[in-house]
Amino acid sequence: MYTVAQNWGAGGQFIPQFSNAQIAYHLVRESQFFIEWTVPTIDLNTDLAIATELVDLQRQLSAWKLDWSAFWESTERQTAVAQIETWIARLQAQARSISAA
């Protein structure tokens, strides 16, 4: 899960200011792979909130990918930065709480 947050730490920098949509798109795909690998390892009895956050993030990434070129050219990309920063902070906090337990 920490890998997902680290990857989006980079993603948060790519999406607002990066001029290459293809590189940003591949970063989104890579993050989706991290999520797919991470969710099955989560204990749903104790970490349901984390799993839910990751599933929500996966859905949002998929929505952006559906029409990536339109998303990349839109003002929604700027809004996405705020969402990504929020997700990064939550995932990092949850990863810290798990490693501290």
PDB file of N, CA and C in Angstrom:
ATOM      1  N   MET A   1       0.824  -1.185   0.000  1.00  0.00           N
ATOM      2  CA  MET A   1       0.000   0.000   0.000  1.00  0.00           C
ATOM      3  C   MET A   1       0.871   1.252   0.000  1.00  0.00           C
ATOM      4  N   TYR A   2       1.985   1.189   0.714  1.00  0.00           N
ATOM      5  CA  TYR A   2       2.872   2.341   0.732  1.00  0.00           C
ATOM      6  C   TYR A   2       3.395   2.635  -0.668  1.00  0.00           C
ATOM      7  N   THR A   3       3.602   1.573  -1.473  1.00  0.00           N
ATOM      8  CA  THR A   3       4.058   1.737  -2.851  1.00  0.00           C
ATOM      9  C   THR A   3       3.052   2.533  -3.664  1.00  0.00           C
ATOM     10  N   VAL A   4       1.771   2.290  -3.438  1.00  0.00           N
ATOM     11  CA  VAL A   4       0.736   3.046  -4.147  1.00  0.00           C
ATOM     12  C   VAL A   4       0.873   4.528  -3.810  1.00  0.00           C
ATOM     13  N   ALA A   5       1.033   4.840  -2.535  1.00  0.00           N
ATOM     14  CA  ALA A   5       1.175   6.242  -2.119  1.00  0.00           C
ATOM     15  C   ALA A   5       2.448   6.860  -2.681  1.00  0.00           C
ATOM     16  N   GLN A   6       3.540   6.104  -2.684  1.00  0.00           N
ATOM     17  CA  GLN A   6       4.787   6.618  -3.250  1.00  0.00           C
ATOM     18  C   GLN A   6       4.633   6.891  -4.740  1.00  0.00           C
ATOM     19  N   ASN A   7       3.996   5.969  -5.436  1.00  0.00           N
ATOM     20  CA  ASN A   7       3.793   6.128  -6.866  1.00  0.00           C
ATOM     21  C   ASN A   7       2.967   7.377  -7.147  1.00  0.00           C
ATOM     22  N   TRP A   8       1.945   7.615  -6.329  1.00  0.00           N
ATOM     23  CA  TRP A   8       1.125   8.802  -6.526  1.00  0.00           C
ATOM     24  C   TRP A   8       1.811  10.051  -6.033  1.00  0.00           C
ATOM     25  N   GLY A   9       2.806   9.882  -5.157  1.00  0.00           N
ATOM     26  CA  GLY A   9       3.617  11.038  -4.822  1.00  0.00           C
ATOM     27  C   GLY A   9       4.254  11.578  -6.086  1.00  0.00           C
ATOM     28  N   ALA A  10       4.730  10.664  -6.915  1.00  0.00           N
ATOM     29  CA  ALA A  10       5.259  11.049  -8.226  1.00  0.00           C
ATOM     30  C   ALA A  10       4.123  11.517  -9.129  1.00  0.00           C
ATOM     31  N   GLY A  11       2.998  10.831  -9.070  1.00  0.00           N
ATOM     32  CA  GLY A  11       1.860  11.171  -9.921  1.00  0.00           C
ATOM     33  C   GLY A  11       1.332  12.556  -9.658  1.00  0.00           C
ATOM     34  N   GLY A  12       1.318  12.945  -8.392  1.00  0.00           N
ATOM     35  CA  GLY A  12       0.854  14.271  -8.054  1.00  0.00           C
ATOM     36  C   GLY A  12       1.718  15.349  -8.690  1.00  0.00           C
ATOM     37  N   GLN A  13       2.975  15.011  -8.957  1.00  0.00           N
ATOM     38  CA  GLN A  13       3.852  15.955  -9.624  1.00  0.00           C
ATOM     39  C   GLN A  13       3.654  15.916 -11.137  1.00  0.00           C
ATOM     40  N   PHE A  14       3.358  14.753 -11.688  1.00  0.00           N
ATOM     41  CA  PHE A  14       3.193  14.634 -13.137  1.00  0.00           C
ATOM     42  C   PHE A  14       1.907  15.290 -13.628  1.00  0.00           C
ATOM     43  N   ILE A  15       0.813  15.033 -12.958  1.00  0.00           N
ATOM     44  CA  ILE A  15      -0.469  15.427 -13.518  1.00  0.00           C
ATOM     45  C   ILE A  15      -0.614  16.938 -13.667  1.00  0.00           C
ATOM     46  N   PRO A  16      -0.235  17.770 -12.711  1.00  0.00           N
ATOM     47  CA  PRO A  16      -0.485  19.193 -12.926  1.00  0.00           C
ATOM     48  C   PRO A  16       0.472  19.858 -13.901  1.00  0.00           C
ATOM     49  N   GLN A  17       1.723  19.390 -13.979  1.00  0.00           N
ATOM     50  CA  GLN A  17       2.696  20.175 -14.713  1.00  0.00           C
ATOM     51  C   GLN A  17       3.384  19.419 -15.824  1.00  0.00           C
ATOM     52  N   PHE A  18       3.136  18.146 -15.958  1.00  0.00           N
ATOM     53  CA  PHE A  18       3.853  17.374 -16.960  1.00  0.00           C
ATOM     54  C   PHE A  18       3.189  17.540 -18.312  1.00  0.00           C
ATOM     55  N   SER A  19       3.985  17.729 -19.337  1.00  0.00           N
ATOM     56  CA  SER A  19       3.430  17.991 -20.664  1.00  0.00           C
ATOM     57  C   SER A  19       3.188  16.714 -21.461  1.00  0.00           C
ATOM     58  N   ASN A  20       3.708  15.583 -21.000  1.00  0.00           N
ATOM     59  CA  ASN A  20       3.564  14.352 -21.748  1.00  0.00           C
ATOM     60  C   ASN A  20       2.431  13.510 -21.169  1.00  0.00           C
ATOM     61  N   ALA A  21       1.301  13.537 -21.834  1.00  0.00           N
ATOM     62  CA  ALA A  21       0.119  12.806 -21.367  1.00  0.00           C
ATOM     63  C   ALA A  21       0.363  11.309 -21.353  1.00  0.00           C
ATOM     64  N   GLN A  22       1.170  10.815 -22.267  1.00  0.00           N
ATOM     65  CA  GLN A  22       1.414   9.373 -22.349  1.00  0.00           C
ATOM     66  C   GLN A  22       2.169   8.872 -21.122  1.00  0.00           C
ATOM     67  N   ILE A  23       3.143   9.620 -20.657  1.00  0.00           N
ATOM     68  CA  ILE A  23       3.881   9.214 -19.461  1.00  0.00           C
ATOM     69  C   ILE A  23       2.960   9.226 -18.248  1.00  0.00           C
ATOM     70  N   ALA A  24       2.155  10.255 -18.112  1.00  0.00           N
ATOM     71  CA  ALA A  24       1.213  10.326 -16.996  1.00  0.00           C
ATOM     72  C   ALA A  24       0.219   9.169 -17.057  1.00  0.00           C
ATOM     73  N   TYR A  25      -0.247   8.836 -18.262  1.00  0.00           N
ATOM     74  CA  TYR A  25      -1.174   7.718 -18.445  1.00  0.00           C
ATOM     75  C   TYR A  25      -0.540   6.408 -17.963  1.00  0.00           C
ATOM     76  N   HIS A  26       0.722   6.201 -18.299  1.00  0.00           N
ATOM     77  CA  HIS A  26       1.404   4.981 -17.859  1.00  0.00           C
ATOM     78  C   HIS A  26       1.590   4.957 -16.340  1.00  0.00           C
ATOM     79  N   LEU A  27       1.777   6.117 -15.752  1.00  0.00           N
ATOM     80  CA  LEU A  27       1.863   6.185 -14.293  1.00  0.00           C
ATOM     81  C   LEU A  27       0.527   5.784 -13.656  1.00  0.00           C
ATOM     82  N   VAL A  28      -0.574   6.208 -14.268  1.00  0.00           N
ATOM     83  CA  VAL A  28      -1.901   5.823 -13.787  1.00  0.00           C
ATOM     84  C   VAL A  28      -2.057   4.304 -13.886  1.00  0.00           C
ATOM     85  N   ARG A  29      -1.686   3.733 -15.027  1.00  0.00           N
ATOM     86  CA  ARG A  29      -1.779   2.278 -15.206  1.00  0.00           C
ATOM     87  C   ARG A  29      -0.919   1.547 -14.182  1.00  0.00           C
ATOM     88  N   GLU A  30       0.292   2.028 -13.950  1.00  0.00           N
ATOM     89  CA  GLU A  30       1.184   1.411 -12.978  1.00  0.00           C
ATOM     90  C   GLU A  30       0.566   1.440 -11.584  1.00  0.00           C
ATOM     91  N   SER A  31      -0.036   2.554 -11.241  1.00  0.00           N
ATOM     92  CA  SER A  31      -0.693   2.669  -9.933  1.00  0.00           C
ATOM     93  C   SER A  31      -1.846   1.684  -9.817  1.00  0.00           C
ATOM     94  N   GLN A  32      -2.572   1.503 -10.910  1.00  0.00           N
ATOM     95  CA  GLN A  32      -3.663   0.525 -10.879  1.00  0.00           C
ATOM     96  C   GLN A  32      -3.132  -0.880 -10.637  1.00  0.00           C
ATOM     97  N   PHE A  33      -1.998  -1.215 -11.226  1.00  0.00           N
ATOM     98  CA  PHE A  33      -1.396  -2.525 -10.970  1.00  0.00           C
ATOM     99  C   PHE A  33      -1.023  -2.665  -9.495  1.00  0.00           C
ATOM    100  N   PHE A  34      -0.415  -1.622  -8.914  1.00  0.00           N
ATOM    101  CA  PHE A  34      -0.067  -1.668  -7.486  1.00  0.00           C
ATOM    102  C   PHE A  34      -1.307  -1.911  -6.629  1.00  0.00           C
ATOM    103  N   ILE A  35      -2.388  -1.236  -6.972  1.00  0.00           N
ATOM    104  CA  ILE A  35      -3.639  -1.419  -6.219  1.00  0.00           C
ATOM    105  C   ILE A  35      -4.136  -2.845  -6.357  1.00  0.00           C
ATOM    106  N   GLU A  36      -4.124  -3.365  -7.584  1.00  0.00           N
ATOM    107  CA  GLU A  36      -4.591  -4.736  -7.805  1.00  0.00           C
ATOM    108  C   GLU A  36      -3.758  -5.750  -7.026  1.00  0.00           C
ATOM    109  N   TRP A  37      -2.473  -5.496  -6.884  1.00  0.00           N
ATOM    110  CA  TRP A  37      -1.604  -6.411  -6.135  1.00  0.00           C
ATOM    111  C   TRP A  37      -1.753  -6.233  -4.625  1.00  0.00           C
ATOM    112  N   THR A  38      -2.118  -5.039  -4.208  1.00  0.00           N
ATOM    113  CA  THR A  38      -2.187  -4.736  -2.777  1.00  0.00           C
ATOM    114  C   THR A  38      -3.491  -5.183  -2.131  1.00  0.00           C
ATOM    115  N   VAL A  39      -4.608  -4.925  -2.773  1.00  0.00           N
ATOM    116  CA  VAL A  39      -5.916  -5.186  -2.160  1.00  0.00           C
ATOM    117  C   VAL A  39      -6.077  -6.637  -1.691  1.00  0.00           C
ATOM    118  N   PRO A  40      -5.679  -7.644  -2.463  1.00  0.00           N
ATOM    119  CA  PRO A  40      -5.860  -9.020  -1.983  1.00  0.00           C
ATOM    120  C   PRO A  40      -5.063  -9.350  -0.715  1.00  0.00           C
ATOM    121  N   THR A  41      -4.058  -8.551  -0.398  1.00  0.00           N
ATOM    122  CA  THR A  41      -3.244  -8.815   0.797  1.00  0.00           C
ATOM    123  C   THR A  41      -3.790  -8.140   2.046  1.00  0.00           C
ATOM    124  N   ILE A  42      -4.827  -7.329   1.890  1.00  0.00           N
ATOM    125  CA  ILE A  42      -5.380  -6.583   3.018  1.00  0.00           C
ATOM    126  C   ILE A  42      -6.355  -7.453   3.787  1.00  0.00           C
ATOM    127  N   ASP A  43      -6.229  -7.425   5.113  1.00  0.00           N
ATOM    128  CA  ASP A  43      -7.158  -8.137   5.983  1.00  0.00           C
ATOM    129  C   ASP A  43      -8.428  -7.290   6.110  1.00  0.00           C
ATOM    130  N   LEU A  44      -9.485  -7.743   5.464  1.00  0.00           N
ATOM    131  CA  LEU A  44     -10.727  -6.958   5.445  1.00  0.00           C
ATOM    132  C   LEU A  44     -11.386  -6.861   6.815  1.00  0.00           C
ATOM    133  N   ASN A  45     -11.063  -7.767   7.715  1.00  0.00           N
ATOM    134  CA  ASN A  45     -11.627  -7.697   9.067  1.00  0.00           C
ATOM    135  C   ASN A  45     -11.059  -6.531   9.857  1.00  0.00           C
ATOM    136  N   THR A  46      -9.819  -6.162   9.577  1.00  0.00           N
ATOM    137  CA  THR A  46      -9.196  -5.086  10.349  1.00  0.00           C
ATOM    138  C   THR A  46      -8.897  -3.836   9.537  1.00  0.00           C
ATOM    139  N   ASP A  47      -8.809  -3.975   8.227  1.00  0.00           N
ATOM    140  CA  ASP A  47      -8.398  -2.852   7.392  1.00  0.00           C
ATOM    141  C   ASP A  47      -9.376  -2.576   6.255  1.00  0.00           C
ATOM    142  N   LEU A  48     -10.651  -2.683   6.540  1.00  0.00           N
ATOM    143  CA  LEU A  48     -11.666  -2.454   5.521  1.00  0.00           C
ATOM    144  C   LEU A  48     -11.615  -1.023   4.977  1.00  0.00           C
ATOM    145  N   ALA A  49     -11.324  -0.064   5.825  1.00  0.00           N
ATOM    146  CA  ALA A  49     -11.262   1.335   5.387  1.00  0.00           C
ATOM    147  C   ALA A  49     -10.173   1.544   4.337  1.00  0.00           C
ATOM    148  N   ILE A  50      -9.047   0.892   4.523  1.00  0.00           N
ATOM    149  CA  ILE A  50      -7.950   1.005   3.565  1.00  0.00           C
ATOM    150  C   ILE A  50      -8.353   0.389   2.230  1.00  0.00           C
ATOM    151  N   ALA A  51      -8.938  -0.798   2.295  1.00  0.00           N
ATOM    152  CA  ALA A  51      -9.383  -1.476   1.072  1.00  0.00           C
ATOM    153  C   ALA A  51     -10.399  -0.616   0.329  1.00  0.00           C
ATOM    154  N   THR A  52     -11.287   0.002   1.066  1.00  0.00           N
ATOM    155  CA  THR A  52     -12.307   0.862   0.464  1.00  0.00           C
ATOM    156  C   THR A  52     -11.665   2.062  -0.220  1.00  0.00           C
ATOM    157  N   GLU A  53     -10.690   2.681   0.438  1.00  0.00           N
ATOM    158  CA  GLU A  53      -9.974   3.813  -0.164  1.00  0.00           C
ATOM    159  C   GLU A  53      -9.313   3.404  -1.480  1.00  0.00           C
ATOM    160  N   LEU A  54      -8.681   2.239  -1.475  1.00  0.00           N
ATOM    161  CA  LEU A  54      -7.992   1.786  -2.679  1.00  0.00           C
ATOM    162  C   LEU A  54      -8.969   1.464  -3.809  1.00  0.00           C
ATOM    163  N   VAL A  55     -10.098   0.870  -3.469  1.00  0.00           N
ATOM    164  CA  VAL A  55     -11.109   0.580  -4.483  1.00  0.00           C
ATOM    165  C   VAL A  55     -11.662   1.883  -5.060  1.00  0.00           C
ATOM    166  N   ASP A  56     -11.899   2.870  -4.211  1.00  0.00           N
ATOM    167  CA  ASP A  56     -12.372   4.175  -4.698  1.00  0.00           C
ATOM    168  C   ASP A  56     -11.338   4.820  -5.620  1.00  0.00           C
ATOM    169  N   LEU A  57     -10.078   4.733  -5.234  1.00  0.00           N
ATOM    170  CA  LEU A  57      -9.016   5.274  -6.070  1.00  0.00           C
ATOM    171  C   LEU A  57      -8.964   4.545  -7.410  1.00  0.00           C
ATOM    172  N   GLN A  58      -9.094   3.230  -7.375  1.00  0.00           N
ATOM    173  CA  GLN A  58      -9.081   2.439  -8.610  1.00  0.00           C
ATOM    174  C   GLN A  58     -10.216   2.862  -9.547  1.00  0.00           C
ATOM    175  N   ARG A  59     -11.383   3.077  -8.984  1.00  0.00           N
ATOM    176  CA  ARG A  59     -12.525   3.520  -9.798  1.00  0.00           C
ATOM    177  C   ARG A  59     -12.263   4.879 -10.439  1.00  0.00           C
ATOM    178  N   GLN A  60     -11.701   5.794  -9.664  1.00  0.00           N
ATOM    179  CA  GLN A  60     -11.423   7.123 -10.203  1.00  0.00           C
ATOM    180  C   GLN A  60     -10.381   7.053 -11.317  1.00  0.00           C
ATOM    181  N   LEU A  61      -9.345   6.274 -11.115  1.00  0.00           N
ATOM    182  CA  LEU A  61      -8.321   6.125 -12.149  1.00  0.00           C
ATOM    183  C   LEU A  61      -8.924   5.550 -13.423  1.00  0.00           C
ATOM    184  N   SER A  62      -9.798   4.575 -13.261  1.00  0.00           N
ATOM    185  CA  SER A  62     -10.460   3.974 -14.430  1.00  0.00           C
ATOM    186  C   SER A  62     -11.324   4.996 -15.157  1.00  0.00           C
ATOM    187  N   ALA A  63     -12.018   5.833 -14.400  1.00  0.00           N
ATOM    188  CA  ALA A  63     -12.868   6.862 -15.020  1.00  0.00           C
ATOM    189  C   ALA A  63     -12.008   7.838 -15.826  1.00  0.00           C
ATOM    190  N   TRP A  64     -10.879   8.236 -15.278  1.00  0.00           N
ATOM    191  CA  TRP A  64      -9.998   9.142 -16.010  1.00  0.00           C
ATOM    192  C   TRP A  64      -9.473   8.479 -17.278  1.00  0.00           C
ATOM    193  N   LYS A  65      -9.142   7.211 -17.181  1.00  0.00           N
ATOM    194  CA  LYS A  65      -8.576   6.508 -18.338  1.00  0.00           C
ATOM    195  C   LYS A  65      -9.586   6.296 -19.466  1.00  0.00           C
ATOM    196  N   LEU A  66     -10.867   6.278 -19.153  1.00  0.00           N
ATOM    197  CA  LEU A  66     -11.872   6.034 -20.188  1.00  0.00           C
ATOM    198  C   LEU A  66     -11.747   7.008 -21.360  1.00  0.00           C
ATOM    199  N   ASP A  67     -11.489   8.254 -21.047  1.00  0.00           N
ATOM    200  CA  ASP A  67     -11.289   9.239 -22.103  1.00  0.00           C
ATOM    201  C   ASP A  67     -10.098  10.111 -21.717  1.00  0.00           C
ATOM    202  N   TRP A  68      -8.944   9.483 -21.706  1.00  0.00           N
ATOM    203  CA  TRP A  68      -7.733  10.127 -21.204  1.00  0.00           C
ATOM    204  C   TRP A  68      -7.417  11.430 -21.928  1.00  0.00           C
ATOM    205  N   SER A  69      -7.529  11.444 -23.247  1.00  0.00           N
ATOM    206  CA  SER A  69      -7.157  12.665 -23.972  1.00  0.00           C
ATOM    207  C   SER A  69      -8.059  13.839 -23.570  1.00  0.00           C
ATOM    208  N   ALA A  70      -9.341  13.586 -23.407  1.00  0.00           N
ATOM    209  CA  ALA A  70     -10.246  14.654 -22.963  1.00  0.00           C
ATOM    210  C   ALA A  70      -9.926  15.071 -21.529  1.00  0.00           C
ATOM    211  N   PHE A  71      -9.665  14.087 -20.664  1.00  0.00           N
ATOM    212  CA  PHE A  71      -9.296  14.392 -19.276  1.00  0.00           C
ATOM    213  C   PHE A  71      -8.025  15.233 -19.251  1.00  0.00           C
ATOM    214  N   TRP A  72      -7.034  14.849 -20.036  1.00  0.00           N
ATOM    215  CA  TRP A  72      -5.738  15.527 -20.023  1.00  0.00           C
ATOM    216  C   TRP A  72      -5.867  16.986 -20.458  1.00  0.00           C
ATOM    217  N   GLU A  73      -6.761  17.241 -21.380  1.00  0.00           N
ATOM    218  CA  GLU A  73      -6.936  18.594 -21.904  1.00  0.00           C
ATOM    219  C   GLU A  73      -7.903  19.444 -21.071  1.00  0.00           C
ATOM    220  N   SER A  74      -8.603  18.819 -20.133  1.00  0.00           N
ATOM    221  CA  SER A  74      -9.650  19.529 -19.395  1.00  0.00           C
ATOM    222  C   SER A  74      -9.129  20.192 -18.126  1.00  0.00           C
ATOM    223  N   THR A  75      -9.970  21.027 -17.559  1.00  0.00           N
ATOM    224  CA  THR A  75      -9.650  21.634 -16.266  1.00  0.00           C
ATOM    225  C   THR A  75      -9.816  20.621 -15.135  1.00  0.00           C
ATOM    226  N   GLU A  76     -10.460  19.503 -15.417  1.00  0.00           N
ATOM    227  CA  GLU A  76     -10.616  18.450 -14.403  1.00  0.00           C
ATOM    228  C   GLU A  76      -9.259  17.934 -13.929  1.00  0.00           C
ATOM    229  N   ARG A  77      -8.270  18.037 -14.784  1.00  0.00           N
ATOM    230  CA  ARG A  77      -6.928  17.585 -14.411  1.00  0.00           C
ATOM    231  C   ARG A  77      -6.433  18.352 -13.184  1.00  0.00           C
ATOM    232  N   GLN A  78      -6.738  19.635 -13.097  1.00  0.00           N
ATOM    233  CA  GLN A  78      -6.323  20.424 -11.932  1.00  0.00           C
ATOM    234  C   GLN A  78      -7.048  19.962 -10.664  1.00  0.00           C
ATOM    235  N   THR A  79      -8.326  19.633 -10.800  1.00  0.00           N
ATOM    236  CA  THR A  79      -9.088  19.112  -9.670  1.00  0.00           C
ATOM    237  C   THR A  79      -8.535  17.763  -9.236  1.00  0.00           C
ATOM    238  N   ALA A  80      -8.082  16.984 -10.197  1.00  0.00           N
ATOM    239  CA  ALA A  80      -7.527  15.667  -9.905  1.00  0.00           C
ATOM    240  C   ALA A  80      -6.316  15.763  -8.994  1.00  0.00           C
ATOM    241  N   VAL A  81      -5.545  16.815  -9.142  1.00  0.00           N
ATOM    242  CA  VAL A  81      -4.359  16.996  -8.310  1.00  0.00           C
ATOM    243  C   VAL A  81      -4.750  17.061  -6.838  1.00  0.00           C
ATOM    244  N   ALA A  82      -5.785  17.800  -6.525  1.00  0.00           N
ATOM    245  CA  ALA A  82      -6.246  17.899  -5.135  1.00  0.00           C
ATOM    246  C   ALA A  82      -6.714  16.540  -4.625  1.00  0.00           C
ATOM    247  N   GLN A  83      -7.442  15.796  -5.466  1.00  0.00           N
ATOM    248  CA  GLN A  83      -7.886  14.455  -5.069  1.00  0.00           C
ATOM    249  C   GLN A  83      -6.698  13.549  -4.808  1.00  0.00           C
ATOM    250  N   ILE A  84      -5.720  13.585  -5.688  1.00  0.00           N
ATOM    251  CA  ILE A  84      -4.541  12.734  -5.538  1.00  0.00           C
ATOM    252  C   ILE A  84      -3.795  13.072  -4.256  1.00  0.00           C
ATOM    253  N   GLU A  85      -3.625  14.348  -3.974  1.00  0.00           N
ATOM    254  CA  GLU A  85      -2.930  14.758  -2.753  1.00  0.00           C
ATOM    255  C   GLU A  85      -3.665  14.268  -1.513  1.00  0.00           C
ATOM    256  N   THR A  86      -4.991  14.314  -1.537  1.00  0.00           N
ATOM    257  CA  THR A  86      -5.786  13.807  -0.415  1.00  0.00           C
ATOM    258  C   THR A  86      -5.588  12.310  -0.256  1.00  0.00           C
ATOM    259  N   TRP A  87      -5.659  11.574  -1.376  1.00  0.00           N
ATOM    260  CA  TRP A  87      -5.456  10.127  -1.310  1.00  0.00           C
ATOM    261  C   TRP A  87      -4.060   9.773  -0.820  1.00  0.00           C
ATOM    262  N   ILE A  88      -3.046  10.486  -1.297  1.00  0.00           N
ATOM    263  CA  ILE A  88      -1.676  10.228  -0.865  1.00  0.00           C
ATOM    264  C   ILE A  88      -1.572  10.376   0.646  1.00  0.00           C
ATOM    265  N   ALA A  89      -2.090  11.472   1.170  1.00  0.00           N
ATOM    266  CA  ALA A  89      -2.017  11.716   2.619  1.00  0.00           C
ATOM    267  C   ALA A  89      -2.727  10.622   3.398  1.00  0.00           C
ATOM    268  N   ARG A  90      -3.927  10.224   2.954  1.00  0.00           N
ATOM    269  CA  ARG A  90      -4.669   9.179   3.666  1.00  0.00           C
ATOM    270  C   ARG A  90      -3.965   7.834   3.591  1.00  0.00           C
ATOM    271  N   LEU A  91      -3.480   7.465   2.417  1.00  0.00           N
ATOM    272  CA  LEU A  91      -2.795   6.178   2.267  1.00  0.00           C
ATOM    273  C   LEU A  91      -1.513   6.139   3.083  1.00  0.00           C
ATOM    274  N   GLN A  92      -0.768   7.227   3.089  1.00  0.00           N
ATOM    275  CA  GLN A  92       0.459   7.268   3.885  1.00  0.00           C
ATOM    276  C   GLN A  92       0.156   7.172   5.369  1.00  0.00           C
ATOM    277  N   ALA A  93      -0.882   7.865   5.828  1.00  0.00           N
ATOM    278  CA  ALA A  93      -1.266   7.804   7.239  1.00  0.00           C
ATOM    279  C   ALA A  93      -1.698   6.390   7.612  1.00  0.00           C
ATOM    280  N   GLN A  94      -2.477   5.753   6.750  1.00  0.00           N
ATOM    281  CA  GLN A  94      -2.933   4.399   7.030  1.00  0.00           C
ATOM    282  C   GLN A  94      -1.775   3.416   6.984  1.00  0.00           C
ATOM    283  N   ALA A  95      -0.845   3.604   6.082  1.00  0.00           N
ATOM    284  CA  ALA A  95       0.327   2.722   6.009  1.00  0.00           C
ATOM    285  C   ALA A  95       1.168   2.867   7.269  1.00  0.00           C
ATOM    286  N   ARG A  96       1.324   4.096   7.763  1.00  0.00           N
ATOM    287  CA  ARG A  96       2.070   4.315   9.008  1.00  0.00           C
ATOM    288  C   ARG A  96       1.380   3.653  10.194  1.00  0.00           C
ATOM    289  N   SER A  97       0.056   3.755  10.241  1.00  0.00           N
ATOM    290  CA  SER A  97      -0.667   3.149  11.379  1.00  0.00           C
ATOM    291  C   SER A  97      -0.575   1.633  11.348  1.00  0.00           C
ATOM    292  N   ILE A  98      -0.527   1.050  10.170  1.00  0.00           N
ATOM    293  CA  ILE A  98      -0.377  -0.402  10.078  1.00  0.00           C
ATOM    294  C   ILE A  98       1.020  -0.830  10.487  1.00  0.00           C
ATOM    295  N   SER A  99       2.030  -0.111  10.034  1.00  0.00           N
ATOM    296  CA  SER A  99       3.415  -0.494  10.376  1.00  0.00           C
ATOM    297  C   SER A  99       3.698  -0.249  11.859  1.00  0.00           C
ATOM    298  N   ALA A 100       2.995   0.685  12.476  1.00  0.00           N
ATOM    299  CA  ALA A 100       3.187   0.959  13.912  1.00  0.00           C
ATOM    300  C   ALA A 100       2.496  -0.088  14.775  1.00  0.00           C
ATOM    301  N   ALA A 101       1.507  -0.782  14.234  1.00  0.00           N
ATOM    302  CA  ALA A 101       0.750  -1.758  15.021  1.00  0.00           C
ATOM    303  C   ALA A 101       1.509  -3.044  15.224  1.00  0.00           C
TER     304      ALA A 101
END
